[in-house]
Coordinates of C-alpha atoms in Angstrom, one line a residue:
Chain A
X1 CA 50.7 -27.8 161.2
X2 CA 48.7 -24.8 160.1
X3 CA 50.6 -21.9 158.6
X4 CA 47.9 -19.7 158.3
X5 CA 47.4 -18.8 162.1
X6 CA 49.4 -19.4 165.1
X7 CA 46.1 -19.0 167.1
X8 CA 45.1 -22.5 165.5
X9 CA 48.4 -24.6 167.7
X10 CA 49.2 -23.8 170.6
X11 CA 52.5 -25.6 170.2
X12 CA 53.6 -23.6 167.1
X13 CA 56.1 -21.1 167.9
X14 CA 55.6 -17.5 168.0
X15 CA 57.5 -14.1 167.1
X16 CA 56.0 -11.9 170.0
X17 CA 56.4 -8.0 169.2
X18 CA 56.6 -5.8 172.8
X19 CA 55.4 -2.6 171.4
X20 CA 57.2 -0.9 174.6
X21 CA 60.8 -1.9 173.9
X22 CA 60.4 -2.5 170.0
X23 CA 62.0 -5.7 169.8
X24 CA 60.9 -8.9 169.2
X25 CA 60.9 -12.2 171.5
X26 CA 61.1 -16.1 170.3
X27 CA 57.9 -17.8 171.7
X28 CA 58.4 -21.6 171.8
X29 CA 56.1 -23.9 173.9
X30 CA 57.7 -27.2 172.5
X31 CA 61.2 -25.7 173.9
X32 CA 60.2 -26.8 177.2
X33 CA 59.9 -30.4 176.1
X34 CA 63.4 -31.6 175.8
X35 CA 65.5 -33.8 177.8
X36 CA 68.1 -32.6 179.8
X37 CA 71.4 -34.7 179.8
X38 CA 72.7 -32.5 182.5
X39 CA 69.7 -32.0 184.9
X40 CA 69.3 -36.0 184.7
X41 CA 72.7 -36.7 186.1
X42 CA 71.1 -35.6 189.6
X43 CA 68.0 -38.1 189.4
X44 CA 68.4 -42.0 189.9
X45 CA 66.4 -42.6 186.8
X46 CA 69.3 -40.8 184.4
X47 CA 69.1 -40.6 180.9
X48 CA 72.6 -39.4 180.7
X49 CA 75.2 -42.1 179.3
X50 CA 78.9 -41.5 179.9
X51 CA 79.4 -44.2 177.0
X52 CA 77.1 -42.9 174.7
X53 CA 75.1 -45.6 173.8
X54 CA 71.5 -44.3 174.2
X55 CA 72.7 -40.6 173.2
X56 CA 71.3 -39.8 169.8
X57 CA 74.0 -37.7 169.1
X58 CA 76.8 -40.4 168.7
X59 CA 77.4 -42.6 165.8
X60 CA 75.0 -45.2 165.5
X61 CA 71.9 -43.6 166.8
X62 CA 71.4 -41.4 163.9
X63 CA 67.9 -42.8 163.8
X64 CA 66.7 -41.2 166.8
X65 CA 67.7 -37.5 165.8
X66 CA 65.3 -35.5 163.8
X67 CA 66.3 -35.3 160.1
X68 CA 69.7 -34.8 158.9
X69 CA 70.7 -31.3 156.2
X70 CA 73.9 -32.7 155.4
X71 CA 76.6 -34.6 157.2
X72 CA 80.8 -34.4 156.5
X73 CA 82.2 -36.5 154.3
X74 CA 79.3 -36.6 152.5
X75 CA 77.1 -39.9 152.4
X76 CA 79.8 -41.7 154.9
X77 CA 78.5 -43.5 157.7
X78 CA 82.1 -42.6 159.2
X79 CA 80.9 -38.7 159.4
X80 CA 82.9 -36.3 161.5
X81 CA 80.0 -33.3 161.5
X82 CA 76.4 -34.0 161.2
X83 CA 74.2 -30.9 160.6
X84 CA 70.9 -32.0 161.7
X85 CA 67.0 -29.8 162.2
X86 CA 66.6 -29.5 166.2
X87 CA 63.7 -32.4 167.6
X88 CA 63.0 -28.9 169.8
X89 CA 63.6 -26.3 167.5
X90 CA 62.6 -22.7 169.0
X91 CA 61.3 -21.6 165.7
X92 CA 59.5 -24.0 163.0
X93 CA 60.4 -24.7 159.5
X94 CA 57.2 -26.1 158.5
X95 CA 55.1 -22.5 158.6
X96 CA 55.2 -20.8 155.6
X97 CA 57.9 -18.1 154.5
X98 CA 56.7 -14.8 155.3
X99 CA 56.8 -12.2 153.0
X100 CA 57.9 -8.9 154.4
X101 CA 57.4 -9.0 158.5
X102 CA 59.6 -5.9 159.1
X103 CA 57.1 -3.8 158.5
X104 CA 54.4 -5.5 160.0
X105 CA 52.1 -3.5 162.7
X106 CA 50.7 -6.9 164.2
X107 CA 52.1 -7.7 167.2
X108 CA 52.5 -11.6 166.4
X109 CA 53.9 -13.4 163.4
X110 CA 54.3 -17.4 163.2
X111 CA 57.5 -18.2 164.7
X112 CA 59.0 -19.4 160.9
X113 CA 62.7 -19.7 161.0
X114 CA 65.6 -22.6 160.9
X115 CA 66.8 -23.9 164.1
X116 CA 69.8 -26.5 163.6
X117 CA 72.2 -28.4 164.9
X118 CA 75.6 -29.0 164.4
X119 CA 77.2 -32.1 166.1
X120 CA 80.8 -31.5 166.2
X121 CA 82.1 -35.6 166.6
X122 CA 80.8 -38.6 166.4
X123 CA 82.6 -39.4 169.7
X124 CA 80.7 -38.2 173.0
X125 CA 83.7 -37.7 175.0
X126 CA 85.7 -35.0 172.8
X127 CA 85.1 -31.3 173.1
X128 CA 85.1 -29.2 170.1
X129 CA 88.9 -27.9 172.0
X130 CA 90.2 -31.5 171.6
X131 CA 90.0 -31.7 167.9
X132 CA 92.6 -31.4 166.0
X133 CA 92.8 -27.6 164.0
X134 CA 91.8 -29.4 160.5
X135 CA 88.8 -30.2 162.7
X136 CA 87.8 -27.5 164.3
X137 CA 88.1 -25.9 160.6
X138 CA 85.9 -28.4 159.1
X139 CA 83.2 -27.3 161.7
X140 CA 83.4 -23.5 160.9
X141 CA 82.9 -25.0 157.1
X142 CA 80.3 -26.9 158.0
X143 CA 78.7 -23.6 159.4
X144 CA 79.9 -21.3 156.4
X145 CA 77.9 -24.3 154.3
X146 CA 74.9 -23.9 155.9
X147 CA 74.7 -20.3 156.6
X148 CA 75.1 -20.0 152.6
X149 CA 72.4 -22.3 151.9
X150 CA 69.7 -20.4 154.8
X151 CA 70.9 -17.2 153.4
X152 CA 69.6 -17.7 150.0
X153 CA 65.9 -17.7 151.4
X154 CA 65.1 -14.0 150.9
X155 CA 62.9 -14.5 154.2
X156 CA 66.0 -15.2 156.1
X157 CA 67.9 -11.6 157.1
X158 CA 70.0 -13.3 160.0
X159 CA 71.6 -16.3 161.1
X160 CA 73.7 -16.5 164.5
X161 CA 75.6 -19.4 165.6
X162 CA 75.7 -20.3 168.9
X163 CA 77.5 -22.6 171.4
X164 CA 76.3 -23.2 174.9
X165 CA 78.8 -25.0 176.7
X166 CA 78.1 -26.9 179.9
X167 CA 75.0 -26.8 181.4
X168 CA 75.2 -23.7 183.4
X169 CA 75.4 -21.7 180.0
X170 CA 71.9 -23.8 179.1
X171 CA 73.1 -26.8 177.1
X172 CA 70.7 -29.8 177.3
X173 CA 72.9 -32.5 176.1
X174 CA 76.3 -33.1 176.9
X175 CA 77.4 -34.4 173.6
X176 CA 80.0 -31.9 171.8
X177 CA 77.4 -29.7 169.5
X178 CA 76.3 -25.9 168.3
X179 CA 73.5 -24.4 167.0
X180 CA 72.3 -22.5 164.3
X181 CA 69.0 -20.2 164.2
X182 CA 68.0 -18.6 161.1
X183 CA 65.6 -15.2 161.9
X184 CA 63.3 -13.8 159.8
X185 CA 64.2 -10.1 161.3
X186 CA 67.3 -8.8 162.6
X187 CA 67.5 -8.8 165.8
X188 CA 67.7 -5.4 168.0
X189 CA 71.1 -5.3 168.9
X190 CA 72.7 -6.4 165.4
X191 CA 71.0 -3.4 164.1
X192 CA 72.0 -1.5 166.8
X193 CA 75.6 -2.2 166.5
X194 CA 75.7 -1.8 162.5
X195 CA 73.8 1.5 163.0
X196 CA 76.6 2.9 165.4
X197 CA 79.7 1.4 163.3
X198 CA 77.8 3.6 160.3
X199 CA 77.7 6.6 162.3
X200 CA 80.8 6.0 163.4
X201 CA 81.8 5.9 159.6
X202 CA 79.9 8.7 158.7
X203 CA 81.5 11.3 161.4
X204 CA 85.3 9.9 161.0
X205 CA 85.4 8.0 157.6
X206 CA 86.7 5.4 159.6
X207 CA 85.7 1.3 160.6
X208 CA 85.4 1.0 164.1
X209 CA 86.6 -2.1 164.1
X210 CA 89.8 -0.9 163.0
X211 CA 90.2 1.4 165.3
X212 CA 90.5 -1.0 168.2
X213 CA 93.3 0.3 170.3
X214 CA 96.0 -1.1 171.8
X215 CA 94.1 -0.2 174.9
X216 CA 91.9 -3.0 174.2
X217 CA 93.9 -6.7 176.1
X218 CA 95.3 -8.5 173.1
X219 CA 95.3 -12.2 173.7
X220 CA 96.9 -14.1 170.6
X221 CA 97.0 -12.8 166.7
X222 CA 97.6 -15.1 163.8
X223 CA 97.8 -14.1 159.7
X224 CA 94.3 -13.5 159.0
X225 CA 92.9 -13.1 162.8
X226 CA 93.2 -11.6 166.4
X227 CA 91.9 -12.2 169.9
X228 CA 91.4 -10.1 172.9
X229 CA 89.5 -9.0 175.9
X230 CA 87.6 -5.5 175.2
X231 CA 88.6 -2.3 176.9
X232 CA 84.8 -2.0 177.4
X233 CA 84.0 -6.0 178.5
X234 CA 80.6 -6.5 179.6
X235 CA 81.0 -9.4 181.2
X236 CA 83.6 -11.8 182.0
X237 CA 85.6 -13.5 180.2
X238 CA 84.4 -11.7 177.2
X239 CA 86.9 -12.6 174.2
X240 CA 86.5 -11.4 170.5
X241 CA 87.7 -13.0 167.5
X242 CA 88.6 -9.8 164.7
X243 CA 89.7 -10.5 161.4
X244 CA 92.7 -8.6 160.1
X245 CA 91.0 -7.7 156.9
X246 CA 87.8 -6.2 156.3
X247 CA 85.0 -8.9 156.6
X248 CA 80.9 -8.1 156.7
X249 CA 80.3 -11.6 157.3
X250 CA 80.5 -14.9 158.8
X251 CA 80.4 -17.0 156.1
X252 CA 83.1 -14.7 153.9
X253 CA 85.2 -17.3 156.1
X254 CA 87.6 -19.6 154.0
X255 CA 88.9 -23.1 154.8
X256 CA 92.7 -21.8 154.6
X257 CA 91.8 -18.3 156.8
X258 CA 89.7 -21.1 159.1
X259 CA 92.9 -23.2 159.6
X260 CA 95.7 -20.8 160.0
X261 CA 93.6 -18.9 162.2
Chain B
X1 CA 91.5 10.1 195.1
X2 CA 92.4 12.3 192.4
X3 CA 89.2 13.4 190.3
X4 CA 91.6 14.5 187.3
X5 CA 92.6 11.4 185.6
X6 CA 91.3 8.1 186.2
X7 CA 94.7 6.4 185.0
X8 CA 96.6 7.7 188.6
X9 CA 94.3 5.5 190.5
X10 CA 93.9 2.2 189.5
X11 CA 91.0 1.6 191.8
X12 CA 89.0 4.5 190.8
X13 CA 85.9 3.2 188.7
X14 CA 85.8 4.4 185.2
X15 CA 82.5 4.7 182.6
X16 CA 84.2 3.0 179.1
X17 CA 83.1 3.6 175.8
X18 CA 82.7 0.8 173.6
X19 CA 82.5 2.4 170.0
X20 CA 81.2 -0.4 167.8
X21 CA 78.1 -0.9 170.4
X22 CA 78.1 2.7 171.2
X23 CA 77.4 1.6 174.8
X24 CA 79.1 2.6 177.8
X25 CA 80.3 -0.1 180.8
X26 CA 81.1 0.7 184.4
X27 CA 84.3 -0.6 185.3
X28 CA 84.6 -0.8 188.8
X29 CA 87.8 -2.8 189.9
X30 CA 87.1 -2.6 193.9
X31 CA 84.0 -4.4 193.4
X32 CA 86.0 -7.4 193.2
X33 CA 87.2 -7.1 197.0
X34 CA 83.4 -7.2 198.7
X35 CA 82.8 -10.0 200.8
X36 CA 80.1 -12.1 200.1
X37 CA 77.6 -14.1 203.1
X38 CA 76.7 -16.6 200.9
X39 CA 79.9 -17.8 199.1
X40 CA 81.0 -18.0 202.6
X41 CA 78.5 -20.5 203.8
X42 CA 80.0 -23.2 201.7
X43 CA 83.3 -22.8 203.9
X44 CA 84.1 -24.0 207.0
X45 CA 85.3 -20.9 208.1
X46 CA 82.2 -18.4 207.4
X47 CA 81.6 -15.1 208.2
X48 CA 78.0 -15.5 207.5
X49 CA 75.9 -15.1 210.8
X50 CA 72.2 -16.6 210.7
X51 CA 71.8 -14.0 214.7
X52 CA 73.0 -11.4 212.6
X53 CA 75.7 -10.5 215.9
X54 CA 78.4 -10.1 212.8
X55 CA 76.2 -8.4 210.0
X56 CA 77.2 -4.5 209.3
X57 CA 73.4 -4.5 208.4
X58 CA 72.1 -5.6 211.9
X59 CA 71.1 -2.9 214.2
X60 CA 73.4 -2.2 216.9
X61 CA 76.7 -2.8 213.7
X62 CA 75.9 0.6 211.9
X63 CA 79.7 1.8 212.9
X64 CA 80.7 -1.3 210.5
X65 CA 79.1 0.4 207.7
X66 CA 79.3 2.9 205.0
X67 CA 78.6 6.5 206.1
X68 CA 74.6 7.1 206.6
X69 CA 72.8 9.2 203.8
X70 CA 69.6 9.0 206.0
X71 CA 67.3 6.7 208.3
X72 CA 63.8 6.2 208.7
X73 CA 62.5 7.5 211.6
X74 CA 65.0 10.5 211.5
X75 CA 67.6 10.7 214.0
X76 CA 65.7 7.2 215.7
X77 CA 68.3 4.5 217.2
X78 CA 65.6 2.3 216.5
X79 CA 65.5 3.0 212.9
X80 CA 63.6 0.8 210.6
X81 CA 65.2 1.5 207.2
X82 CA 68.8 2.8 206.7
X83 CA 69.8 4.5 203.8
X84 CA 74.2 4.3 203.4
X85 CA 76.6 4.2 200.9
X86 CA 78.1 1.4 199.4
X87 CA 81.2 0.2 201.2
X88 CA 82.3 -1.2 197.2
X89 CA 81.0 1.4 195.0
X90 CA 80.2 0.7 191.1
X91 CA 80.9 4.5 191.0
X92 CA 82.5 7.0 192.8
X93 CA 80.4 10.0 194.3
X94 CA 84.5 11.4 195.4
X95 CA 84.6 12.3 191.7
X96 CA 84.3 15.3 190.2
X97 CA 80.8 16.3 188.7
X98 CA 81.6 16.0 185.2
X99 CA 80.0 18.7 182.8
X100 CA 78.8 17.3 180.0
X101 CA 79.8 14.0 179.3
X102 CA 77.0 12.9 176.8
X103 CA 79.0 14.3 173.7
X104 CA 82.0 13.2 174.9
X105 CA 84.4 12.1 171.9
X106 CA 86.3 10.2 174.6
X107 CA 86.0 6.5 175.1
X108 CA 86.9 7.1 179.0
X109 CA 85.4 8.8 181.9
X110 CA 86.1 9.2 185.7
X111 CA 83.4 6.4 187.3
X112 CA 81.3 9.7 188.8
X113 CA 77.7 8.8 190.3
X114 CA 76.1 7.1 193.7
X115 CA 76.1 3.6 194.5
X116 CA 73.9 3.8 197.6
X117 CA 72.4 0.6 199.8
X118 CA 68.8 0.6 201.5
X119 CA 69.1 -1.3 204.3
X120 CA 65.1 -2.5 204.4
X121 CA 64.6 -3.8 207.7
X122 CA 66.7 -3.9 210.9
X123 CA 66.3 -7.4 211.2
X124 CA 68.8 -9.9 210.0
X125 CA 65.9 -12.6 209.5
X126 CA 63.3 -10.6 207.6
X127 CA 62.9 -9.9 204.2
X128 CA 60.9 -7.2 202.5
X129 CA 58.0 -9.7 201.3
X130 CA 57.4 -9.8 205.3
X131 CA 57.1 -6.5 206.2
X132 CA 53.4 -5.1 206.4
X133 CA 52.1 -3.1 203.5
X134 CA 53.3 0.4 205.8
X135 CA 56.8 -1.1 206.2
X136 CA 57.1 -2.0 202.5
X137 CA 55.5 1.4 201.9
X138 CA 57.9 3.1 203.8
X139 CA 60.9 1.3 201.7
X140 CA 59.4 3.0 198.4
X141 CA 59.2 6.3 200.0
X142 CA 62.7 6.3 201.2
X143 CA 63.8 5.4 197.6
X144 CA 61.8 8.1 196.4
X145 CA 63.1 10.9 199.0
X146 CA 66.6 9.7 197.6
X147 CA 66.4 9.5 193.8
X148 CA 64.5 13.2 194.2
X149 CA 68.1 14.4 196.6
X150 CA 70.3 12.9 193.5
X151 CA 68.0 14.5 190.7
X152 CA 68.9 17.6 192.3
X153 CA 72.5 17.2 190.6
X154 CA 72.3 18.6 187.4
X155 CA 75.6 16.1 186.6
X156 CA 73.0 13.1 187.6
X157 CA 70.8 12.0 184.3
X158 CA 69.4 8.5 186.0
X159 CA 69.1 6.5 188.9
X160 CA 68.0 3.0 188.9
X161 CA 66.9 1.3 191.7
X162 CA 67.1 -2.4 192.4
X163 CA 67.2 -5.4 194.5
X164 CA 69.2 -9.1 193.8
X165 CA 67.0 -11.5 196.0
X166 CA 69.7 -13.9 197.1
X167 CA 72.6 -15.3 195.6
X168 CA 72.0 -16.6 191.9
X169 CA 70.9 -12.9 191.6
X170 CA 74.4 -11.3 192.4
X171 CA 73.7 -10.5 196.2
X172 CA 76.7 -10.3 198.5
X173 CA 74.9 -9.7 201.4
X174 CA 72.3 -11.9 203.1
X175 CA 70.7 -9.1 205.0
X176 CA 67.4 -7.5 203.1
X177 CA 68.8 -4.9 201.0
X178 CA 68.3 -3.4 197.7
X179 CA 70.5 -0.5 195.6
X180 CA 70.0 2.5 194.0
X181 CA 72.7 3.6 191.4
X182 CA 72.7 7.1 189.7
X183 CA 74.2 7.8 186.5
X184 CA 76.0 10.4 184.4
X185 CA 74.7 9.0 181.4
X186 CA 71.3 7.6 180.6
X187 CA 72.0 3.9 179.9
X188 CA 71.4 2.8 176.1
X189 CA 68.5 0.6 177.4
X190 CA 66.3 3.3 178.7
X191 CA 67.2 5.5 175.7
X192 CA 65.8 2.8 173.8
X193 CA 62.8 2.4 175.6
X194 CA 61.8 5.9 175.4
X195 CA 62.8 6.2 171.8
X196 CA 60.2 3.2 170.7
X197 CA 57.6 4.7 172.7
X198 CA 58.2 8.1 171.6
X199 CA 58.0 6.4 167.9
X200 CA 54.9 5.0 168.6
X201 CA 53.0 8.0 169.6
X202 CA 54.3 9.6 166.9
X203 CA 52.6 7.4 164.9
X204 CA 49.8 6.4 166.4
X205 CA 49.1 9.3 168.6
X206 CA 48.8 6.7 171.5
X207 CA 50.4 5.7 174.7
X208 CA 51.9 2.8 174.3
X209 CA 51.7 1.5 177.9
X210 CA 48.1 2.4 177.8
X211 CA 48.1 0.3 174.9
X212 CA 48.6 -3.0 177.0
X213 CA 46.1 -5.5 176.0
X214 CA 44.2 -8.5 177.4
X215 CA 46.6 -11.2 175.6
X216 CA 49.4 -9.9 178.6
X217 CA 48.2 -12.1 181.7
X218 CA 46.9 -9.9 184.3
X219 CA 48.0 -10.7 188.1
X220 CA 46.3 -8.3 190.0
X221 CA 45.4 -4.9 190.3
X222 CA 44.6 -2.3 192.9
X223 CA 42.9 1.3 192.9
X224 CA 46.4 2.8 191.4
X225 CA 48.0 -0.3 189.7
X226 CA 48.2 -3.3 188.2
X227 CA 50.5 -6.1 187.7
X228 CA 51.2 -8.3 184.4
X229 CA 53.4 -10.8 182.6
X230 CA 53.7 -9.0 179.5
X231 CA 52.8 -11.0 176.4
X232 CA 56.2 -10.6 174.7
X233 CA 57.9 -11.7 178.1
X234 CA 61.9 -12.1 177.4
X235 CA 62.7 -13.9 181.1
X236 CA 61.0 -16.3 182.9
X237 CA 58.4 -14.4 185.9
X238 CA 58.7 -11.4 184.4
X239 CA 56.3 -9.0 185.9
X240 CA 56.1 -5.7 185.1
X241 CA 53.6 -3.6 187.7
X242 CA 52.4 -0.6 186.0
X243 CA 50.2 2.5 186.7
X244 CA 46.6 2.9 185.8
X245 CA 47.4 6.9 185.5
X246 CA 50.2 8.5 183.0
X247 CA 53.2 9.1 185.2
X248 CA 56.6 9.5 183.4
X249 CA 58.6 8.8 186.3
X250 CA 59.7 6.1 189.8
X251 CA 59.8 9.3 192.2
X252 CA 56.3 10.4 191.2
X253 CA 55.2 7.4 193.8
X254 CA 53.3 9.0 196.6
X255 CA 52.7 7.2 200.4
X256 CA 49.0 6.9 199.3
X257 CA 49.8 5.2 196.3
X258 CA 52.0 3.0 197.9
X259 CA 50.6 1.7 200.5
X260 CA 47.0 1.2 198.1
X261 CA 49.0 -0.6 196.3

C-alpha cells in the first residue's frame, strides 16, 4: 500500500477537509466491505451463528481475525479481552505517520490512524453488562493500556472509544466488542468543548464540570464517580459518567477507581 | 401561559444552556403528546387514513388544525399550500419576545420562537417530488414570504426550514409537509459555519463556496444552480444545491429562480 499518495489506491482511506464547515471527515471505501451479523439474520443464507462457531470473535477462531495488539492474561489461550486491529478498519495503519497535518492547507491527507477492536469475552452470548465488575474493570484496563501505548505516537492527538450496541446503533457483529480509533487531528467538537470549558475558566476561574448543578438528573454516585442525565440532554437517554476529582483524561483511569466505580 | 418564568408551567418549552458544550437545547415536553400516522399503522386500531377523510392536513379538515398563518391562493377554499402553526410546538410563539438573550449568563430561557407547518399540497396522496416545477415553486415562495414575516422580529436571529420525508426521518404525519422553526439564538452549527468561512476569506480573500471544485460530484445544474455531493460528504446522499451567484441568504430565492431551477 503506497503511503505516498492516496490518489495511487482507491481503497486507502482518506481524511477529507470541507473547507465550508472546517472539519474534517473519515473517508473509508474498504468500510463498506464487512459482514453484517445482524443484517444476515434476515436472509436464508445467514452467516450469523447463535453458537458461535463460525464467529471469529469467539475463542477458537482467533485465526480468522486480523492481527492481535495484545490479549488479557497475557499469552493464555484462556483470554478474557482480546485487543485486536479491525479486518475493516476506517483509517489504515500501514500509511506513513504524518508529520504535522493541523496545519495543512490541502484538502486531503492519507487516512493514517489506528482503528481497533476490543472483544470483551471469549463467550458470544455475554454482554459487556453480564460480567462480573472485576470484568468490566479489566476491559476499561484493557482500554487505558492501549490508549497509553497509541498515545505515545506524537502523530496521534486523539483517541475515542466507542461502543455500538445492537445493530440499530451500527454494530456489524453481534459478539460482545468496542472500538478504538486513534486520529491524527482532534476532532471539531472535542476542541469545541475544551475551548468553551477554557472560557468558561477564564471568565469565572471555575471548571465547568464542577459546576454541574443539582439541576442536572442524578442517577447513581459512587467514591470516585457519578452518573446522570444532563439538564441540557440532546438526545435520549443521554447519561454521563463524571469523575469526582479532577481528571483530563481517559486513561488517568486506575484499576481500583475502575472497580469501585 | 405565563411568559415570566418557565418553572410555573411545566409544559412551556424552554432553550437550556449546556455550559461545557456552550450549546443551547430546545426542550420541549409537549412534543411528546403528538400523534404519529405511522406508528399507528403497525396497530390494529390506527388512526392513519390512506383517503385522507381523518387527516387534519386533508382539505375540507382545516378546523382540525392549528390556527392558519396564511394560504396560497389567498383567501381560496381551494387552497394549494397552507401555512399553520404547529399543534406541538418546539417553541412557544405565546412567549414573551425576549430582549437580548445572546449574553445571557443564565443557563435557562423561556422556549420563545415559531414552530410553523407548510402544508404542501392539499392532497393526502401526493408528495412534493410530484407536484409540477410551478407547484414546487410555489412551496419555496411561501417559505420565503414567511421566514421574511418572522425576520421582521427583531427578537428572531434564524429560521430554519425543513422537511422529514417519512418516518425513519422523525415525521409524525403522513401528509406532505415540511417545518420552518425560528430562533432566538443562532444555533452553534451555523455560527460555525459562518465563522470557517469568514476565516477563509480572511485568508485567502476567496469565497469559499465559490471555491467548490471538480473532485465534489456534480448532479446537475440549471441557469441559477447547481447540485453536488460534496467531496468531504459526512452522511450518505448528501446533496447540497448551491447558487451559481453570491447570495448570503434562503429568502433571497425569487419565483424566477425557482421555478428555473
Amino acid at each position: 500500500m503506497s503511503s505516498s499518495s492516496t490518489s495511487k489506491n482507491q481503497n486507502s482511506p482518506q481524511l477529507r477537509k470541507d473547507i465550508i464547515f472546517n472539519r474534517w471527515v473519515i473517508f473509508s471505501p474498504a468500510r463498506s466491505k464487512r459482514p453484517s451479523d445482524f443484517k444476515s439474520k434476515s436472509s436464508s443464507s445467514s452467516s450469523s451463528n447463535p453458537t458461535g462457531v463460525r464467529c471469529p470473535f469467539c475463542i477458537g477462531n482467533e485465526h480468522q481475525c486480523a492481527p492481535e495488539i495484545f490479549r488479557v492474561p497475557d499469552n493464555n489461550p484462556n483470554w478474557k479481552i482480546r485487543v485486536i486491529e479491525n479486518l475493516y478498519p476506517a483509517l489504515s495503519r500501514e500509511l506513513a505517520d504524518p508529520v504535522d497535518e493541523t496545519g495543512s492547507a490541502s484538502s486531503v491527507l492519507d487516512g493514517f490512524g489506528f482503528h481497533d477492536v476490543v472483544i470483551e469475552t471469549p463467550d458470544h452470548d455475554v454482554v459487556l453488562s453480564d460480567l462480573e465488575r472485576e470484568g468490566i474493570g479489566e476491559v476499561f484496563v484493557a482500554y487505558c493500556d492501549r490508549i497509553l501505548e497509541l498515545g505515545k505516537r506524537n502523530s496521534i492527538k486523539y483517541v475515542q472509544v466507542f461502543k455500538n450496541h445492537g445493530a440499530a446503533a451500527g454494530a456489524s457483529m453481534s459478539h460482545s466488542h468496542s472500538q478504538m480509533i486513534a486520529l491524527p487531528i482532534i476532532p471539531p467538537s472535542v476542541s469545541a468543548r475544551l475551548g468553551s470549558m477554557k472560557e468558561y475558566f477564564d471568565q469565572t476561574g471555575k471548571c465547568s464540570i464542577c459546576e454541574i448543578q443539582q439541576e442536572d438528573l442524578l442517577i447513581d454516585s459512587s467514591t470516585y464517580f457519578f452518573s446522570l442525565v444532563p439538564y441540557a440532554a440532546s438526545f435520549p437517554f443521554e447519561i454521563w459518567i463524571v469523575p469526582r476529582y479532577h481528571s483530563a483524561h481517559f486513561h488517568e483511569l486506575d484499576a481500583e477507581k475502575i472497580v469501585q466505580a
